[in-house]
Short mmCIF file of C-alpha atoms and ligand atoms in Angstrom, two decimals:
data_model
loop_
_atom_site.label_atom_id
_atom_site.label_comp_id
_atom_site.label_asym_id
_atom_site.label_seq_id
_atom_site.Cartn_x
_atom_site.Cartn_y
_atom_site.Cartn_z
CA UNK A 1 3.55 108.66 14.74
CA UNK A 2 6.00 106.37 13.25
CA UNK A 3 5.70 104.20 9.91
CA UNK A 4 7.11 101.14 9.42
CA UNK A 5 8.89 100.64 6.23
CA UNK A 6 10.03 97.35 3.79
CA UNK A 7 11.23 96.86 0.33
CA UNK A 8 11.31 93.63 -1.53
CA UNK A 9 11.89 93.41 -5.32
CA UNK A 10 12.01 89.82 -7.10
CA UNK A 11 10.78 89.23 -10.43
CA UNK A 12 11.03 85.43 -10.08
CA UNK A 13 11.15 83.09 -13.55
CA UNK A 14 10.31 79.90 -12.94
CA UNK A 15 12.11 78.75 -16.49
CA UNK A 16 15.52 79.77 -14.97
CA UNK A 17 17.21 76.79 -13.64
CA UNK A 18 18.82 78.33 -10.68
CA UNK A 19 17.01 79.42 -7.60
CA UNK A 20 18.20 82.80 -5.89
CA UNK A 21 19.74 82.45 -2.69
CA UNK A 22 20.18 85.10 -0.12
CA UNK A 23 23.50 86.19 -1.44
CA UNK A 24 22.08 86.93 -4.39
CA UNK A 25 19.73 89.59 -2.69
CA UNK A 26 21.40 93.19 -2.25
CA UNK A 27 20.29 93.41 1.60
CA UNK A 28 20.18 96.66 3.93
CA UNK A 29 19.28 97.40 7.46
CA UNK A 30 18.73 100.08 9.41
CA UNK A 31 19.68 103.66 8.46
CA UNK A 32 20.76 102.10 5.03
CA UNK A 33 17.49 100.56 4.58
CA UNK A 34 15.70 103.89 4.95
CA UNK A 35 18.17 105.89 2.55
CA UNK A 36 17.77 103.09 -0.12
CA UNK A 37 13.89 103.69 -0.29
CA UNK A 38 14.25 107.30 -1.32
CA UNK A 39 11.51 108.57 0.74
CA UNK A 40 12.95 109.51 4.34
CA UNK A 41 12.43 113.51 3.79
CA UNK A 42 8.96 113.00 2.90
CA UNK A 43 8.27 111.29 6.16
CA UNK A 44 10.73 113.07 8.41
CA UNK A 45 9.32 116.39 7.08
CA UNK A 46 5.85 115.40 8.07
CA UNK A 47 7.14 114.75 11.50
CA UNK A 48 6.93 110.66 11.19
CA UNK A 49 9.48 108.78 12.39
CA UNK A 50 10.61 105.93 10.29
CA UNK A 51 11.16 102.05 11.84
CA UNK A 52 13.40 100.39 9.35
CA UNK A 53 12.73 96.67 8.77
CA UNK A 54 14.61 95.34 5.30
CA UNK A 55 15.51 96.72 1.99
CA UNK A 56 16.05 93.41 -0.06
CA UNK A 57 16.64 93.64 -3.61
CA UNK A 58 17.13 90.84 -6.28
CA UNK A 59 18.22 91.33 -9.72
CA UNK A 60 15.50 89.40 -12.05
CA UNK A 61 16.07 85.73 -11.34
CA UNK A 62 14.90 82.51 -10.93
CA UNK A 63 12.33 81.33 -7.98
CA UNK A 64 13.67 82.59 -4.45
CA UNK A 65 14.99 79.61 -2.26
CA UNK A 66 12.57 78.68 0.77
CA UNK A 67 15.53 79.49 3.29
CA UNK A 68 16.40 82.72 1.37
CA UNK A 69 12.19 83.69 1.52
CA UNK A 70 12.50 82.42 5.30
CA UNK A 71 14.92 84.65 6.46
CA UNK A 72 13.35 87.91 4.38
CA UNK A 73 9.92 87.10 6.13
CA UNK A 74 11.36 86.54 9.64
CA UNK A 75 13.24 89.55 9.41
CA UNK A 76 10.38 91.70 8.38
CA UNK A 77 7.75 90.22 10.10
CA UNK A 78 10.37 90.02 13.34
CA UNK A 79 10.86 93.84 13.22
CA UNK A 80 7.11 94.62 13.05
CA UNK A 81 6.17 92.60 16.20
CA UNK A 82 9.07 93.99 17.83
CA UNK A 83 8.33 97.66 17.39
CA UNK A 84 4.07 97.05 17.26
CA UNK A 85 3.67 99.27 19.93
CA UNK A 86 5.48 102.14 18.22
CA UNK A 87 3.91 101.97 14.50
CA UNK A 88 0.96 104.07 13.31
CA UNK A 89 1.14 102.89 9.70
CA UNK A 90 3.13 100.60 6.65
CA UNK A 91 5.27 101.87 3.92
CA UNK A 92 5.46 98.90 1.67
CA UNK A 93 7.75 98.81 -1.50
CA UNK A 94 6.95 95.21 -2.79
CA UNK A 95 7.38 94.55 -6.73
CA UNK A 96 4.71 92.21 -6.85
CA UNK A 97 6.24 89.38 -9.12
CA UNK A 98 8.16 87.01 -6.33
CA UNK A 99 7.34 83.22 -6.57
CA UNK A 100 9.14 81.03 -3.66
CA UNK A 101 9.92 77.85 -3.87
CA UNK A 102 7.93 75.63 -1.72
CA UNK A 103 5.51 78.00 -0.34
CA UNK A 104 1.61 77.58 -1.20
CA UNK A 105 1.03 81.10 -1.77
CA UNK A 106 3.86 81.62 -4.19
CA UNK A 107 4.07 84.98 -3.90
CA UNK A 108 6.11 86.47 -1.20
CA UNK A 109 4.06 89.89 -1.31
CA UNK A 110 0.83 87.80 -0.78
CA UNK A 111 2.20 85.97 1.91
CA UNK A 112 3.83 88.71 3.78
CA UNK A 113 1.05 91.01 3.45
CA UNK A 114 -1.13 88.68 4.84
CA UNK A 115 1.22 87.83 8.16
CA UNK A 116 1.50 91.66 8.36
CA UNK A 117 -2.58 92.24 8.22
CA UNK A 118 -2.56 89.41 10.77
CA UNK A 119 -0.31 91.33 13.28
CA UNK A 120 -1.34 94.73 12.89
CA UNK A 121 -5.17 93.90 12.73
CA UNK A 122 -7.69 95.49 10.11
CA UNK A 123 -7.17 99.16 10.69
CA UNK A 124 -3.81 100.35 10.58
CA UNK A 125 -2.94 102.00 7.32
CA UNK A 126 -0.82 99.97 4.87
CA UNK A 127 0.21 101.45 1.24
CA UNK A 128 2.26 99.37 -1.11
CA UNK A 129 3.99 100.97 -4.08
CA UNK A 130 4.27 98.19 -7.31
CA UNK A 131 6.03 97.61 -10.17
CA UNK A 132 3.22 97.49 -13.06
CA UNK A 133 4.61 93.64 -13.97
CA UNK A 134 3.70 92.51 -10.34
CA UNK A 135 0.23 90.60 -10.15
CA UNK A 136 -2.50 91.81 -7.64
CA UNK A 137 -5.74 90.04 -6.37
CA UNK A 138 -8.49 90.98 -4.27
CA UNK A 139 -7.02 88.71 -1.57
CA UNK A 140 -4.12 91.16 -1.62
CA UNK A 141 -5.62 94.56 -2.44
CA UNK A 142 -8.43 93.70 0.13
CA UNK A 143 -5.40 94.04 3.08
CA UNK A 144 -4.25 96.93 1.62
CA UNK A 145 -5.47 100.65 1.89
CA UNK A 146 -3.28 102.23 -0.68
CA UNK A 147 -2.16 100.25 -4.11
CA UNK A 148 -0.28 102.42 -6.90
CA UNK A 149 1.88 101.20 -9.29
CA UNK A 150 4.42 102.84 -11.62
CA UNK A 151 3.03 104.23 -15.06
CA UNK A 152 6.05 104.04 -17.50
CA UNK A 153 7.20 100.96 -18.82
CA UNK A 154 10.52 100.95 -19.05
CA UNK A 155 10.01 102.33 -15.35
CA UNK A 156 11.67 105.77 -15.74
CA UNK A 157 9.08 106.89 -13.06
CA UNK A 158 10.01 104.76 -10.29
CA UNK A 159 11.42 106.82 -7.58
CA UNK A 160 8.50 109.47 -8.45
CA UNK A 161 5.88 106.84 -7.67
CA UNK A 162 7.67 105.77 -4.55
CA UNK A 163 7.64 109.46 -3.25
CA UNK A 164 4.04 109.83 -4.33
CA UNK A 165 2.89 106.88 -2.37
CA UNK A 166 5.03 107.89 0.60
CA UNK A 167 3.20 111.58 0.44
CA UNK A 168 -0.39 109.38 -0.09
CA UNK A 169 0.06 107.13 3.35
CA UNK A 170 1.35 110.90 5.00
CA UNK A 171 -1.87 112.10 4.09
CA UNK A 172 -3.76 108.94 5.19
CA UNK A 173 -1.98 108.91 8.54
CA UNK A 174 -2.68 112.63 9.12
CA UNK A 175 -6.20 112.25 7.98
CA UNK A 176 -7.56 109.14 8.91
CA UNK A 177 -10.62 107.54 7.23
CA UNK A 178 -11.86 104.24 6.06
CA UNK A 179 -9.65 103.84 2.44
CA UNK A 180 -10.25 100.38 0.54
CA UNK A 181 -9.23 100.16 -3.17
CA UNK A 182 -11.53 98.93 -5.70
CA UNK A 183 -10.10 96.22 -8.20
CA UNK A 184 -11.39 94.97 -11.25
CA UNK A 185 -8.75 91.86 -12.26
CA UNK A 186 -9.01 91.44 -16.15
CA UNK A 187 -8.44 88.23 -18.16
CA UNK A 188 -5.28 89.51 -20.17
CA UNK A 189 -2.03 88.64 -19.85
CA UNK A 190 0.97 89.74 -21.70
CA UNK A 191 4.66 90.22 -20.92
CA UNK A 192 6.13 93.92 -20.52
CA UNK A 193 7.23 93.73 -24.30
CA UNK A 194 3.90 94.21 -25.27
CA UNK A 195 3.03 96.38 -23.09
CA UNK A 196 5.71 99.59 -23.45
CA UNK A 197 4.27 102.44 -22.40
CA UNK A 198 5.00 104.79 -25.09
CA UNK A 199 2.97 102.41 -27.35
CA UNK A 200 -0.61 101.86 -27.30
CA UNK A 201 -2.83 100.74 -25.51
CA UNK A 202 -0.68 101.40 -22.53
CA UNK A 203 -0.11 105.24 -23.68
CA UNK A 204 -3.95 105.48 -23.70
CA UNK A 205 -4.35 103.67 -20.42
CA UNK A 206 -1.63 106.11 -18.60
CA UNK A 207 -3.57 109.04 -20.19
CA UNK A 208 -7.14 107.96 -18.53
CA UNK A 209 -5.41 107.06 -15.44
CA UNK A 210 -3.59 110.40 -15.06
CA UNK A 211 -6.97 112.17 -16.28
CA UNK A 212 -9.08 110.11 -13.49
CA UNK A 213 -6.39 111.30 -10.57
CA UNK A 214 -7.15 114.87 -11.62
CA UNK A 215 -10.49 114.39 -9.86
CA UNK A 216 -10.41 114.88 -5.99
CA UNK A 217 -12.38 111.59 -5.68
CA UNK A 218 -9.56 109.44 -7.03
CA UNK A 219 -7.07 108.91 -4.35
CA UNK A 220 -4.97 106.79 -6.61
CA UNK A 221 -5.36 104.82 -10.18
CA UNK A 222 -3.07 102.08 -11.44
CA UNK A 223 -2.98 99.58 -14.26
CA UNK A 224 -1.31 96.79 -13.21
CA UNK A 225 0.16 94.61 -16.24
CA UNK A 226 1.03 91.49 -14.26
CA UNK A 227 3.82 89.04 -14.31
CA UNK A 228 3.81 85.77 -16.76
CA UNK A 229 7.09 83.94 -15.85
CA UNK A 230 5.81 81.68 -13.16
CA UNK A 231 2.63 79.62 -13.02
CA UNK A 232 0.37 81.10 -10.15
CA UNK A 233 -3.63 81.62 -9.72
CA UNK A 234 -2.57 84.90 -9.50
CA UNK A 235 -1.58 85.85 -12.99
CA UNK A 236 -3.68 88.68 -15.06
CA UNK A 237 -3.65 92.56 -15.15
CA UNK A 238 -5.84 94.57 -13.25
CA UNK A 239 -7.12 97.99 -12.63
CA UNK A 240 -6.51 99.40 -9.13
CA UNK A 241 -8.60 102.74 -8.20
CA UNK A 242 -8.64 103.94 -4.50
CA UNK A 243 -11.03 105.80 -3.17
CA UNK A 244 -10.16 109.28 -1.32
CA UNK A 245 -13.44 108.91 0.94
CA UNK A 246 -15.99 106.25 1.22
CA UNK A 247 -18.41 108.20 -0.50
CA UNK A 248 -16.16 108.02 -3.31
CA UNK A 249 -16.50 104.19 -4.05
CA UNK A 250 -19.06 104.48 -6.75
CA UNK A 251 -17.57 107.16 -8.68
CA UNK A 252 -14.05 105.01 -8.20
CA UNK A 253 -16.01 101.69 -9.77
CA UNK A 254 -16.98 103.38 -12.54
CA UNK A 255 -13.54 104.79 -13.70
CA UNK A 256 -12.29 101.20 -12.84
CA UNK A 257 -14.72 99.67 -15.16
CA UNK A 258 -14.14 102.41 -17.93
CA UNK A 259 -10.49 102.00 -18.06
CA UNK A 260 -10.93 97.98 -17.89
CA UNK A 261 -13.25 98.13 -20.65
CA UNK A 262 -11.04 100.10 -22.73
CA UNK A 263 -7.75 97.80 -22.14
CA UNK A 264 -10.45 94.81 -23.20
CA UNK A 265 -11.60 96.61 -26.32
CA UNK A 266 -8.00 96.96 -27.15
CA UNK A 267 -6.30 94.39 -26.31
CA UNK A 268 -5.27 93.27 -29.77
CA UNK A 269 -3.11 96.23 -29.38
CA UNK A 270 -0.89 94.56 -26.91
CA UNK A 271 1.49 93.21 -29.41
CA UNK A 272 5.16 93.72 -29.87
CA UNK A 273 6.58 97.21 -30.87
CA UNK A 274 9.00 97.66 -33.41
CA UNK A 275 10.86 95.46 -35.65
CA UNK A 276 10.85 91.72 -34.45
CA UNK A 277 11.69 88.50 -36.02
CA UNK A 278 12.81 85.07 -36.23
CA UNK A 279 16.21 84.63 -34.99
CA UNK A 280 17.51 84.19 -38.96
CA UNK A 281 15.67 87.33 -39.99
CA UNK A 282 16.84 89.49 -37.00
CA UNK A 283 20.37 88.90 -38.49
CA UNK A 284 19.58 89.43 -41.86
CA UNK A 285 17.50 92.70 -41.34
CA UNK A 286 20.48 94.00 -38.91
CA UNK A 287 23.08 93.53 -41.60
CA UNK A 288 20.88 95.01 -44.23
CA UNK A 289 20.69 97.99 -42.75
CA UNK A 290 22.87 100.92 -43.35
CA UNK A 291 24.32 102.92 -40.89
CA UNK A 292 24.91 102.14 -37.13
CA UNK A 293 24.77 101.23 -34.59
CA UNK A 294 21.93 98.53 -34.90
CA UNK A 295 21.29 96.42 -32.23
CA UNK A 296 19.68 92.70 -31.95
CA UNK A 297 18.04 92.16 -28.70
CA UNK A 298 18.18 88.51 -27.90
CA UNK A 299 14.54 88.42 -26.33
CA UNK A 300 14.28 84.98 -24.93
CA UNK A 301 17.47 85.27 -23.01
CA UNK A 302 16.91 88.67 -21.25
CA UNK A 303 19.05 89.14 -18.48
CA UNK A 304 16.95 92.11 -17.52
CA UNK A 305 14.18 89.83 -17.12
CA UNK A 306 16.06 86.68 -15.34
CA UNK A 307 17.67 84.88 -18.17
CA UNK A 308 20.56 83.37 -17.57
CA UNK A 309 22.61 84.61 -20.54
CA UNK A 310 23.52 81.44 -21.34
CA UNK A 311 22.11 81.24 -24.98
CA UNK A 312 23.77 80.82 -27.83
CA UNK A 313 21.80 80.99 -30.29
CA UNK A 314 22.22 84.15 -32.05
CA UNK A 315 25.95 83.60 -32.00
CA UNK A 316 25.44 80.55 -33.78
CA UNK A 317 23.37 82.36 -36.49
CA UNK A 318 25.64 85.10 -36.88
CA UNK A 319 28.12 82.47 -37.77
CA UNK A 320 26.21 81.03 -40.55
CA UNK A 321 25.44 83.99 -41.95
CA UNK A 322 27.13 86.41 -44.24
CA UNK A 323 27.67 89.46 -42.54
CA UNK A 324 28.69 91.71 -45.48
CA UNK A 325 31.77 92.65 -43.88
CA UNK A 326 30.19 94.10 -40.98
CA UNK A 327 31.63 94.06 -37.27
CA UNK A 328 29.33 92.89 -34.61
CA UNK A 329 29.75 92.50 -30.95
CA UNK A 330 27.88 89.91 -28.99
CA UNK A 331 27.49 91.29 -25.37
CA UNK A 332 27.31 88.76 -23.72
CA UNK A 333 27.41 85.29 -23.33
CA UNK A 334 27.41 83.88 -19.50
CA UNK A 335 30.03 80.73 -19.50
CA UNK A 336 31.73 80.85 -16.11
CA UNK A 337 33.88 78.37 -17.17
CA UNK A 338 34.88 79.95 -20.14
CA UNK A 339 35.70 83.36 -18.75
CA UNK A 340 37.82 81.36 -15.99
CA UNK A 341 39.95 79.79 -19.25
CA UNK A 342 40.05 83.55 -20.44
CA UNK A 343 41.53 85.01 -17.56
CA UNK A 344 44.47 82.97 -17.74
CA UNK A 345 45.42 85.01 -21.01
CA UNK A 346 46.81 88.12 -21.58
CA UNK A 347 45.41 90.61 -24.40
CA UNK A 348 46.43 89.53 -27.63
CA UNK A 349 47.05 86.03 -27.06
CA UNK A 350 45.48 83.65 -29.38
CA UNK A 351 42.65 81.44 -27.43
CA UNK A 352 40.79 78.28 -28.64
CA UNK A 353 37.85 76.89 -26.65
CA UNK A 354 34.14 75.86 -26.26
CA UNK A 355 31.74 78.80 -25.62
CA UNK A 356 28.33 77.75 -24.26
CA UNK A 357 27.72 75.94 -20.86
CA UNK A 358 25.55 73.07 -22.79
CA UNK A 359 22.44 72.96 -20.47
CA UNK A 360 20.48 72.68 -23.07
CA UNK A 361 20.19 73.02 -27.01
CA UNK A 362 19.86 76.71 -26.54
CA UNK A 363 23.02 77.04 -24.70
CA UNK A 364 24.86 74.65 -27.29
CA UNK A 365 28.81 75.21 -27.32
CA UNK A 366 30.14 76.79 -30.05
CA UNK A 367 33.98 76.11 -30.66
CA UNK A 368 35.75 79.85 -30.81
CA UNK A 369 39.42 80.23 -32.09
CA UNK A 370 40.51 83.93 -32.03
CA UNK A 371 42.56 86.55 -30.03
CA UNK A 372 41.64 87.72 -26.48
CA UNK A 373 40.80 91.47 -27.49
CA UNK A 374 40.30 93.39 -24.03
CA UNK A 375 39.84 91.85 -20.56
CA UNK A 376 37.94 94.14 -18.60
CA UNK A 377 35.24 94.48 -15.60
CA UNK A 378 31.47 93.50 -15.64
CA UNK A 379 28.94 96.44 -14.44
CA UNK A 380 25.93 96.82 -13.27
CA UNK A 381 23.57 99.60 -11.86
CA UNK A 382 22.78 102.61 -12.88
CA UNK A 383 24.11 105.81 -10.79
CA UNK A 384 25.49 103.50 -8.22
CA UNK A 385 27.46 101.33 -10.70
CA UNK A 386 29.27 98.41 -9.53
CA UNK A 387 31.76 95.85 -10.55
CA UNK A 388 29.99 92.36 -10.45
CA UNK A 389 32.41 89.88 -12.40
CA UNK A 390 34.77 89.82 -15.29
CA UNK A 391 34.47 90.26 -18.87
CA UNK A 392 36.77 88.98 -21.66
CA UNK A 393 36.14 90.17 -25.58
CA UNK A 394 37.67 87.50 -27.62
CA UNK A 395 37.69 88.44 -31.42
CA UNK A 396 36.52 85.38 -33.61
CA UNK A 397 39.21 84.73 -35.97
CA UNK A 398 38.01 85.66 -39.42
CA UNK A 399 34.56 86.68 -38.90
CA UNK A 400 34.47 90.34 -37.93
CA UNK A 401 32.67 89.02 -34.87
CA UNK A 402 33.51 90.01 -31.00
CA UNK A 403 31.88 88.06 -28.39
CA UNK A 404 31.75 89.20 -24.71
CA UNK A 405 32.43 86.33 -22.22
CA UNK A 406 31.01 87.09 -18.73
CA UNK A 407 30.83 84.66 -15.69
CA UNK A 408 27.11 85.86 -14.41
CA UNK A 409 23.87 87.22 -16.49
CA UNK A 410 24.84 91.00 -16.98
CA UNK A 411 22.71 92.91 -19.20
CA UNK A 412 24.40 95.34 -21.40
CA UNK A 413 22.20 98.49 -21.36
CA UNK A 414 24.88 101.23 -21.11
CA UNK A 415 27.39 103.05 -22.34
CA UNK A 416 29.47 102.68 -18.86
CA UNK A 417 28.88 99.23 -19.03
CA UNK A 418 30.90 98.49 -22.56
CA UNK A 419 33.82 101.00 -21.69
CA UNK A 420 34.18 99.00 -18.58
CA UNK A 421 34.48 95.76 -20.92
CA UNK A 422 37.38 97.93 -22.88
CA UNK A 423 35.18 98.45 -26.03
CA UNK A 424 33.20 101.66 -27.42
CA UNK A 425 29.40 100.36 -28.14
CA UNK A 426 29.69 102.41 -31.70
CA UNK A 427 32.99 100.75 -32.83
CA UNK A 428 30.31 98.19 -33.85
CA UNK A 429 27.98 98.08 -37.17
CA UNK A 430 25.58 95.55 -34.87
CA UNK A 431 25.46 94.64 -31.40
CA UNK A 432 23.85 91.94 -29.73
CA UNK A 433 22.35 92.06 -26.15
CA UNK A 434 20.43 90.22 -23.92
CA UNK A 435 17.41 91.94 -23.57
CA UNK A 436 13.84 92.26 -24.65
CA UNK A 437 12.51 95.59 -25.60
CA UNK A 438 15.26 98.33 -25.87
CA UNK A 439 16.37 100.11 -22.41
CA UNK A 440 15.90 103.74 -21.72
CA UNK A 441 19.56 104.47 -22.19
CA UNK A 442 19.95 102.52 -25.42
CA UNK A 443 17.33 103.75 -27.16
CA UNK A 444 19.36 107.04 -28.16
CA UNK A 445 22.54 105.49 -29.06
CA UNK A 446 20.63 103.10 -31.60
CA UNK A 447 19.80 103.59 -35.15
CA UNK A 448 18.31 100.39 -35.79
CA UNK A 449 16.53 97.85 -33.59
CA UNK A 450 15.17 94.34 -33.86
CA UNK A 451 13.97 91.60 -31.52
CA UNK A 452 15.06 88.78 -32.22
CA UNK A 453 11.86 86.22 -31.14
CA UNK A 454 14.11 83.57 -29.45
CA UNK A 455 13.45 80.90 -27.66
CA UNK A 456 14.71 80.55 -23.83
CA UNK A 457 13.23 81.40 -20.11
CA UNK A 458 12.06 84.81 -21.36
CA UNK A 459 10.22 83.51 -24.56
CA UNK A 460 7.91 86.69 -25.87
CA UNK A 461 5.43 84.60 -27.45
CA UNK A 462 3.60 83.67 -24.31
CA UNK A 463 1.02 81.68 -25.82
CA UNK A 464 4.14 79.08 -25.91
CA UNK A 465 4.42 78.98 -22.31
CA UNK A 466 2.52 76.14 -20.61
CA UNK A 467 0.32 77.46 -17.64
CA UNK A 468 -1.73 74.94 -15.31
CA UNK A 469 -3.05 77.24 -12.71
CA UNK A 470 -4.26 80.65 -14.57
CA UNK A 471 -7.93 81.61 -14.69
CA UNK A 472 -9.24 80.45 -18.24
CA UNK A 473 -10.35 81.70 -20.59
CA UNK A 474 -7.46 84.25 -20.48
CA UNK A 475 -6.23 86.31 -23.30
CA UNK A 476 -4.19 85.75 -25.88
CA UNK A 477 -4.02 81.86 -24.81
CA UNK A 478 -7.90 81.89 -25.46
CA UNK A 479 -10.10 84.27 -27.39
CA UNK A 480 -13.49 85.15 -26.24
CA UNK A 481 -16.13 87.95 -26.89
CA UNK A 482 -16.99 89.67 -23.61
CA UNK A 483 -15.19 90.69 -20.73
CA UNK A 484 -15.86 88.67 -17.72
CA UNK A 485 -13.89 90.17 -14.58
CA UNK A 486 -11.43 87.25 -13.11
CA UNK A 487 -12.55 88.71 -9.70
CA UNK A 488 -12.83 92.18 -8.10
CA UNK A 489 -13.48 94.37 -4.43
ZN1 LIG B 501 8.48 95.93 -14.40
#
């Protein structure tokens, strides 16, 4: 037997001005595609050969340009057609939050799964492992046999879940039976910062999902938070429960409804966790904190969720306030022109320039006079860390503020990245990063965290984002008494 495999990760924020081109994707073909999936041994140990197509991973970004998507689609669908006679099952690592400029379906996953199902027919097993921040619909789920997303946000269980779904697909390929997921789509639409798995109600929902999976009638179960950064009729949360055998369907429907009801009754608990406030409050709170290191996250310009890293709002707020002698690092601000300017200087040189691309009020330039402290590398990635650009840290004269200037939207979340820039995170009392909730690797390093509710492409107050195409009423944009499913299957 052979399994066809493909990977597409793209989280597409339409409020980011630049579309993603094919050169922005990490692309892997052939054996390198298989290795990037982290499931080779599971299929090979089961005696199942692997037919690779494409591994395409995009850092959270703007919408995907149509030409880039056309290339990805032609590669995946072309390989599928070319190997159709050899294939017994399909394994997809599809994120679920893609948006393609000019594609009627908007969602690349919806388009690709529809086309793949058309090509292979209605009976071939297709398994899809998703990010919980992907959108599912009855249309999508109805074309799949196994759907399961990660439990944890931040996503510490990505590889574990990818391997779990691979093992489940092996089971289905070796013991063929009709398998059709049950889905209940909920009129709840919240961002990742309101659905952290360490907090309620996600902690209880995940416990219910784990308990449900202990029952042999439940092949898998998951809660899909959904994605809210582009307008589409597919937005909203969902509970998906996959029956092990056809006769388990009624039980799985009960499980899906029980978990849906819990999420609905506890919807008011989908709120920000920890400390948060307006930009000025966040700076005041971090300055008032005695100890180090305090972290302020610039949540409206979250580079980990597609923010461009252009916004200078918090830098201006820091310059305006009395920092009581505290040392601050702003990591960082993406301004390619300023970065190129600084590249001409040596460490210790006096520099004078405008920082901020001036695309809008949020990225308004700030005049900086100071000293180039250190030049280094902008690094990204965990484990396989790689250089993605330049970084220059400038000490702003007479302020105690250092600002990291970069030439792309890097999110500073690991100690290795700060070292790559030439500084130590713990040398500062306060560090500002382009992030929403605090990332896994920053948590143990941080003594105090506050999330600044800044405006920008990743604004946290989703009530303020204008939507035209979504289901209404939708919580928290609207409030209503009873739970009415958007759709079900
Ligand atoms: Zn996610």
